[in-house]
Short mmCIF file of C-alpha atoms and ligand atoms in Angstrom, two decimals:
data_model
loop_
_atom_site.label_atom_id
_atom_site.label_comp_id
_atom_site.label_asym_id
_atom_site.label_seq_id
_atom_site.Cartn_x
_atom_site.Cartn_y
_atom_site.Cartn_z
CA MET A 1 112.22 116.15 96.44
CA ASP A 2 115.78 115.40 94.62
CA TYR A 3 114.88 118.90 92.78
CA ALA A 4 118.37 118.84 91.53
CA ASN A 5 117.86 115.35 89.45
CA ARG A 6 115.18 116.07 88.22
CA MET A 7 116.43 119.01 86.52
CA ALA A 8 119.74 117.22 85.34
CA ARG A 9 118.00 114.79 83.81
CA LEU A 10 115.98 117.23 81.82
CA ARG A 11 119.09 119.38 80.51
CA ALA A 12 120.53 116.39 79.12
CA ARG A 13 116.59 116.30 77.52
CA LEU A 14 117.28 119.09 76.39
CA LYS A 15 120.40 119.10 75.00
CA ARG A 16 119.70 115.23 73.69
CA GLU A 17 116.64 118.04 71.52
CA ARG A 18 119.65 120.36 70.33
CA VAL A 19 117.53 122.92 72.26
CA ASP A 20 119.11 126.17 74.37
CA ALA A 21 115.84 127.15 76.95
CA LEU A 22 113.00 126.01 77.81
CA VAL A 23 110.39 127.44 78.78
CA VAL A 24 107.70 125.51 81.52
CA SER A 25 105.16 126.98 82.21
CA HIS A 26 102.93 123.64 82.80
CA LEU A 27 102.32 124.13 87.07
CA PRO A 28 102.69 120.31 87.99
CA ASN A 29 105.16 120.25 85.70
CA ILE A 30 106.97 123.65 87.48
CA ARG A 31 106.23 121.85 90.98
CA TYR A 32 108.14 118.93 90.29
CA LEU A 33 110.88 120.74 88.63
CA ALA A 34 111.25 123.18 90.93
CA GLY A 35 109.60 122.88 93.97
CA PHE A 36 106.55 126.25 94.04
CA SER A 37 103.48 125.28 94.81
CA GLY A 38 101.30 128.73 93.66
CA SER A 39 99.56 128.96 90.60
CA ASN A 40 100.93 131.12 88.43
CA GLY A 41 104.34 131.15 88.26
CA LEU A 42 106.83 130.25 84.74
CA LEU A 43 110.46 128.84 84.97
CA ALA A 44 112.59 128.79 82.12
CA VAL A 45 115.38 126.55 81.93
CA THR A 46 119.03 126.58 80.15
CA ALA A 47 122.11 124.21 80.30
CA ASP A 48 123.57 126.25 83.38
CA GLY A 49 121.10 127.67 85.36
CA ALA A 50 116.89 128.47 85.27
CA GLY A 51 115.18 131.68 85.74
CA PHE A 52 111.50 131.57 87.96
CA PHE A 53 108.64 134.01 87.10
CA SER A 54 105.85 134.68 88.96
CA ASP A 55 103.75 137.76 90.44
CA SER A 56 103.78 140.06 93.31
CA ARG A 57 101.16 137.80 96.04
CA TYR A 58 103.64 134.57 95.48
CA THR A 59 107.22 136.89 96.29
CA SER A 60 107.05 135.12 99.66
CA GLN A 61 105.97 131.04 98.85
CA ALA A 62 108.27 131.80 95.78
CA ALA A 63 111.35 132.40 97.79
CA ALA A 64 110.58 129.64 100.53
CA GLU A 65 109.34 127.11 98.17
CA VAL A 66 111.60 127.57 94.86
CA GLN A 67 114.88 125.52 94.73
CA GLY A 68 117.31 125.56 91.96
CA ALA A 69 115.88 128.71 90.28
CA ARG A 70 116.73 132.30 90.54
CA VAL A 71 113.05 134.01 91.39
CA ARG A 72 112.60 136.57 89.55
CA ILE A 73 108.57 138.53 89.82
CA PRO A 74 109.04 141.09 87.52
CA ALA A 75 106.91 144.43 88.01
CA ASN A 76 105.06 144.53 85.54
CA GLY A 77 103.84 142.10 85.70
CA ASP A 78 104.48 140.16 81.94
CA LEU A 79 106.03 136.77 83.25
CA LEU A 80 106.68 135.46 79.01
CA SER A 81 108.87 138.67 78.73
CA ALA A 82 110.80 138.12 82.24
CA ALA A 83 111.41 135.01 80.75
CA ALA A 84 112.38 135.91 77.91
CA ARG A 85 115.42 137.73 78.76
CA HIS A 86 116.45 135.69 80.83
CA ILE A 87 117.38 133.34 78.14
CA ARG A 88 118.73 136.54 75.71
CA GLY A 89 120.35 134.40 72.94
CA ALA A 90 118.76 131.10 73.04
CA ARG A 91 118.82 130.81 69.33
CA ARG A 92 115.86 127.52 69.22
CA VAL A 93 113.69 127.59 72.35
CA GLY A 94 111.08 125.00 73.66
CA PHE A 95 108.05 125.73 74.61
CA GLU A 96 105.47 123.34 76.30
CA ALA A 97 103.21 122.50 73.61
CA GLU A 98 101.03 120.77 75.53
CA HIS A 99 99.76 123.58 77.72
CA LEU A 100 101.22 127.13 76.18
CA THR A 101 98.19 129.17 74.05
CA TRP A 102 98.53 130.22 70.98
CA GLY A 103 98.42 133.60 72.91
CA GLN A 104 101.21 132.38 75.07
CA ALA A 105 103.81 131.68 71.82
CA THR A 106 102.93 134.44 69.58
CA ARG A 107 103.85 136.50 72.07
CA LEU A 108 106.99 134.55 73.46
CA GLN A 109 108.21 134.42 70.52
CA THR A 110 107.35 138.34 70.37
CA ALA A 111 109.46 139.03 73.07
CA LEU A 112 112.54 136.44 72.59
CA GLY A 113 113.21 138.66 68.83
CA LYS A 114 113.31 137.03 65.85
CA ARG A 115 116.33 135.12 66.03
CA ALA A 116 115.13 132.85 68.26
CA ARG A 117 112.87 129.42 67.14
CA LEU A 118 110.39 128.40 69.42
CA ALA A 119 110.85 124.08 68.62
CA ALA A 120 107.51 122.03 69.99
CA ALA A 121 109.00 120.04 73.66
CA ARG A 122 105.85 117.34 73.89
CA GLY A 123 106.12 115.94 77.31
CA TRP A 124 109.69 116.24 78.39
CA THR A 125 109.15 116.56 82.04
CA GLU A 126 105.81 114.58 81.95
CA ASP A 127 108.08 111.61 80.11
CA LEU A 128 110.76 112.30 84.04
CA ARG A 129 106.98 112.37 85.47
CA LEU A 130 106.63 108.70 84.82
CA VAL A 131 108.52 106.91 87.37
CA LYS A 132 107.69 108.23 91.24
CA ASP A 133 111.10 108.43 93.57
CA ALA A 134 110.49 107.00 96.74
CA GLU A 135 109.40 109.99 98.36
CA GLU A 136 107.22 110.85 95.81
CA ILE A 137 105.46 107.33 96.63
CA ALA A 138 105.41 107.81 100.01
CA ALA A 139 102.87 111.42 99.14
CA ILE A 140 101.26 109.61 97.36
CA ARG A 141 100.95 106.76 99.66
CA ALA A 142 99.63 108.96 102.78
CA ALA A 143 96.79 110.74 100.28
CA VAL A 144 95.91 107.84 99.60
CA GLU A 145 94.98 106.33 103.04
CA LEU A 146 94.10 109.43 104.77
CA ALA A 147 91.27 109.39 101.91
CA ALA A 148 90.84 105.30 102.88
CA GLY A 149 90.38 106.05 106.55
CA VAL A 150 87.63 108.18 105.67
CA LEU A 151 85.44 106.41 104.24
CA PRO A 152 84.10 103.30 106.58
CA GLY A 153 82.42 107.00 108.68
CA VAL A 154 80.35 107.94 106.13
CA ILE A 155 79.54 104.13 104.76
CA ALA A 156 78.61 103.34 107.89
CA ARG A 157 76.07 106.07 108.10
CA LEU A 158 74.45 106.19 104.31
CA ARG A 159 70.48 105.76 104.55
CA PRO A 160 67.59 106.87 102.49
CA GLY A 161 66.48 110.14 101.77
CA LEU A 162 69.93 111.59 101.86
CA ARG A 163 70.60 113.49 99.49
CA GLU A 164 73.82 112.58 96.76
CA THR A 165 75.34 116.36 97.44
CA GLU A 166 75.29 115.93 100.93
CA VAL A 167 76.71 112.08 100.65
CA ALA A 168 79.62 113.75 99.51
CA GLY A 169 80.03 116.93 101.38
CA ARG A 170 80.32 114.26 104.71
CA ILE A 171 83.04 112.87 102.42
CA GLU A 172 84.63 116.10 102.08
CA PHE A 173 84.37 117.35 105.33
CA ALA A 174 85.77 114.15 106.52
CA LEU A 175 88.78 114.60 104.28
CA ARG A 176 89.80 118.01 105.09
CA ARG A 177 88.50 118.33 109.25
CA ALA A 178 91.71 114.84 108.44
CA GLY A 179 94.36 116.74 107.09
CA GLY A 180 93.93 117.18 103.66
CA GLU A 181 94.68 120.26 102.05
CA GLY A 182 91.08 119.48 98.98
CA THR A 183 89.50 117.35 96.46
CA SER A 184 92.16 116.22 94.09
CA PHE A 185 88.88 116.13 91.97
CA GLU A 186 85.03 116.79 92.31
CA THR A 187 83.59 114.63 94.39
CA LEU A 188 81.64 112.45 92.06
CA VAL A 189 78.36 110.66 93.79
CA ALA A 190 75.71 108.50 92.35
CA SER A 191 73.12 106.27 92.97
CA GLY A 192 70.03 104.90 91.73
CA ALA A 193 69.74 104.69 88.00
CA ARG A 194 72.08 107.60 88.26
CA ALA A 195 74.57 105.39 88.73
CA ALA A 196 75.33 104.89 84.97
CA ILE A 197 76.67 107.90 84.57
CA VAL A 198 79.97 107.07 85.12
CA HIS A 199 80.95 110.82 85.40
CA GLY A 200 77.91 110.86 88.08
CA LYS A 201 77.77 114.71 89.58
CA ALA A 202 76.13 114.01 93.45
CA SER A 203 72.92 115.91 92.63
CA GLU A 204 69.84 116.21 94.10
CA LYS A 205 68.36 112.92 93.94
CA ARG A 206 68.22 111.42 97.73
CA LEU A 207 69.63 107.80 98.46
CA ALA A 208 65.84 104.92 98.92
CA ALA A 209 66.57 101.84 99.60
CA GLY A 210 68.03 99.06 97.24
CA ASP A 211 70.13 101.34 95.03
CA THR A 212 73.80 100.90 93.84
CA VAL A 213 76.12 104.24 95.61
CA ILE A 214 79.24 105.15 93.59
CA MET A 215 81.54 107.37 95.48
CA ASP A 216 84.15 108.58 93.97
CA TYR A 217 86.85 111.65 95.03
CA GLY A 218 91.18 112.41 96.08
CA VAL A 219 92.72 114.18 98.21
CA TRP A 220 96.08 116.61 98.03
CA LEU A 221 98.44 116.26 100.36
CA HIS A 222 101.66 117.29 100.12
CA GLY A 223 101.44 118.20 96.31
CA TYR A 224 100.00 114.77 95.61
CA ALA A 225 96.80 113.16 94.29
CA SER A 226 94.60 110.69 96.22
CA ASP A 227 91.96 108.27 93.47
CA ARG A 228 89.34 106.18 94.54
CA THR A 229 86.30 104.78 94.45
CA ARG A 230 83.95 102.71 96.12
CA SER A 231 80.01 100.90 95.40
CA VAL A 232 77.47 100.35 98.07
CA LEU A 233 74.76 98.25 97.72
CA LEU A 234 72.19 100.43 100.12
CA GLY A 235 70.54 97.66 102.02
CA GLY A 236 72.34 94.50 100.79
CA GLY A 237 71.28 95.05 97.52
CA GLY A 238 69.28 92.12 94.71
CA ARG A 239 70.81 88.94 93.89
CA LYS A 240 71.47 91.49 90.10
CA ALA A 241 73.58 93.84 92.18
CA LYS A 242 75.38 92.01 94.38
CA GLY A 243 76.64 89.43 90.97
CA ILE A 244 77.77 92.70 89.44
CA LEU A 245 79.24 94.20 92.26
CA ARG A 246 81.17 91.15 92.27
CA ALA A 247 82.20 90.81 89.09
CA VAL A 248 83.38 94.35 88.43
CA ARG A 249 85.42 93.53 92.58
CA ASP A 250 86.77 90.49 90.00
CA ALA A 251 87.46 91.97 87.21
CA HIS A 252 89.87 94.51 89.51
CA ASP A 253 91.53 92.26 91.38
CA ALA A 254 92.47 90.21 87.99
CA ALA A 255 94.28 93.44 86.54
CA ILE A 256 95.19 94.12 89.71
CA ALA A 257 96.88 90.49 89.15
CA ALA A 258 98.27 91.44 85.58
CA VAL A 259 100.20 94.00 87.30
CA ARG A 260 103.60 94.10 86.46
CA PRO A 261 106.94 95.50 84.96
CA GLY A 262 107.34 94.88 81.11
CA VAL A 263 103.76 94.28 80.94
CA SER A 264 101.65 96.46 78.26
CA ALA A 265 99.59 98.64 80.12
CA ARG A 266 96.51 97.06 77.51
CA ALA A 267 97.42 93.42 78.89
CA VAL A 268 96.36 94.99 81.69
CA ASP A 269 92.65 96.30 80.73
CA ALA A 270 92.20 92.93 78.89
CA ALA A 271 92.34 91.26 82.14
CA ALA A 272 89.58 93.31 83.86
CA ARG A 273 88.07 93.27 80.66
CA ALA A 274 87.91 89.86 79.96
CA VAL A 275 86.68 88.45 84.31
CA LEU A 276 83.72 90.88 83.24
CA ARG A 277 82.86 89.49 79.03
CA ALA A 278 83.33 86.21 80.84
CA ALA A 279 80.65 87.03 82.98
CA GLY A 280 78.66 89.05 80.24
CA MET A 281 79.63 92.53 81.26
CA ALA A 282 82.16 94.36 78.59
CA GLN A 283 79.14 95.47 76.83
CA TRP A 284 78.79 97.75 79.58
CA PHE A 285 82.25 98.36 80.13
CA VAL A 286 82.64 101.40 78.73
CA HIS A 287 85.45 103.70 79.91
CA SER A 288 89.53 102.80 80.15
CA THR A 289 90.85 100.25 83.06
CA GLY A 290 93.30 103.38 85.31
CA HIS A 291 96.13 106.12 84.27
CA GLY A 292 98.36 107.21 86.24
CA LEU A 293 98.97 109.44 89.41
CA GLY A 294 101.03 111.79 90.60
CA LEU A 295 100.83 115.80 91.30
CA GLU A 296 97.62 114.97 88.44
CA VAL A 297 95.27 112.77 89.25
CA HIS A 298 95.24 111.73 85.72
CA GLU A 299 98.95 111.34 83.47
CA ALA A 300 100.42 108.57 81.14
CA PRO A 301 100.65 105.79 81.51
CA ARG A 302 97.15 105.76 80.38
CA LEU A 303 94.96 101.85 80.97
CA GLY A 304 92.85 101.65 78.18
CA GLN A 305 92.72 99.35 74.57
CA ARG A 306 94.44 101.66 72.67
CA SER A 307 97.44 102.24 75.23
CA ARG A 308 101.11 101.30 73.48
CA ASP A 309 102.77 102.69 77.20
CA ARG A 310 104.76 99.39 79.07
CA LEU A 311 104.42 99.55 82.72
CA GLN A 312 107.75 100.11 84.85
CA ALA A 313 108.54 99.80 88.46
CA GLY A 314 107.88 102.95 90.22
CA GLN A 315 105.25 103.75 88.03
CA VAL A 316 102.09 103.90 90.42
CA ILE A 317 98.08 103.82 88.64
CA THR A 318 94.05 103.70 89.45
CA VAL A 319 92.70 100.29 88.48
CA GLU A 320 89.08 101.96 87.94
CA PRO A 321 86.98 99.13 86.27
CA GLY A 322 82.78 99.38 86.53
CA VAL A 323 79.77 98.73 85.12
CA TYR A 324 77.27 101.24 83.32
CA ILE A 325 73.53 99.72 83.12
CA PRO A 326 71.74 102.55 81.33
CA GLY A 327 68.50 103.15 83.90
CA TRP A 328 69.23 100.18 85.79
CA GLY A 329 73.17 101.68 87.75
CA GLY A 330 76.61 100.91 87.92
CA VAL A 331 79.14 99.73 90.71
CA ARG A 332 82.80 100.64 90.33
CA TRP A 333 86.29 99.56 92.20
CA GLU A 334 89.18 102.00 92.21
CA ASP A 335 92.47 101.38 94.06
CA VAL A 336 95.03 102.91 94.12
CA VAL A 337 98.60 100.68 93.00
CA VAL A 338 102.17 101.12 92.38
CA VAL A 339 104.42 98.79 90.34
CA ARG A 340 106.54 96.87 92.35
CA PRO A 341 109.46 94.68 91.00
CA GLY A 342 107.48 91.49 91.95
CA GLY A 343 104.08 92.77 90.61
CA ALA A 344 101.54 95.36 91.69
CA GLU A 345 101.12 97.16 95.83
CA VAL A 346 98.02 98.20 96.12
CA LEU A 347 97.93 101.22 98.65
CA ALA A 348 95.25 100.94 101.47
CA PRO A 349 94.06 97.50 100.97
ZN1 ZN B 1 88.33 108.07 90.66
ZN1 ZN B 2 91.09 106.89 88.44
#
């Protein structure tokens, strides 16, 4: 990963915003800027240097992973004070307003002293993460392909009587066995009437003949997430279920066909919604069409009715329309696509 380039672009932002230093606390941002993959750390960036701070569990890992920053492990475990010492003299200090707690910001201010002023920085690193470079896209592709590869084996063994939790467990075991670093979010398996729950956690409910089964799952690989949903009609499904699945898949395809650089994220959402409206199902499509994906499962851009984002080449997004009918069940179909100059490239189609 080109950490030097990322850090240089962040420093340009610091300069534009007239900030002397930025304290980065959000771990995915730290990983993006300096490579650290552990669970506790702080990065302090100035115009000409950077310090990384963590605790003693991560001494060797930080030494191996962190690039472009001097690693410090304060003996007392107080990372905020160590970061404040590192940027001593800075008058305007940016902090990640969406991620640092009030308590942490207060402690940072105390550690910096009265002469320093805190400035709320919102999305400075997230803005850099919006467009993925080739290495990131390769990492996401590998995660998506790994995840896609395990599902046919699970689907082939779906049968009435299996609990949703058992199905989730099989998916998760298969992801691990294939080399996955862990699930990128809690595996969702919802069947029958439970499939009307948009975010249906796997429960002890047993699959029954005629159920629709929604499986939404993801894996981490090299720090990048996958996210994919498939819906299966157990026993082939009746006319109603088939019609709904057809409409959802058509909406998914229409949204993907609308993806290209420069197009508004709202237009992609509208393309999916139009198909479901024509099928008389728009009122049951109760969430947005998709979201960005990368070092986090949900990141910018958002593909919803109120989104103000515009797609750019190199963005990686999900497309995931769904229909959820209370008392009956639901269907969702989700893929990850890369925004390319000529349109969408579906990963693991
Ligand atoms: Zn999903
Ligand atoms: Zn998703």
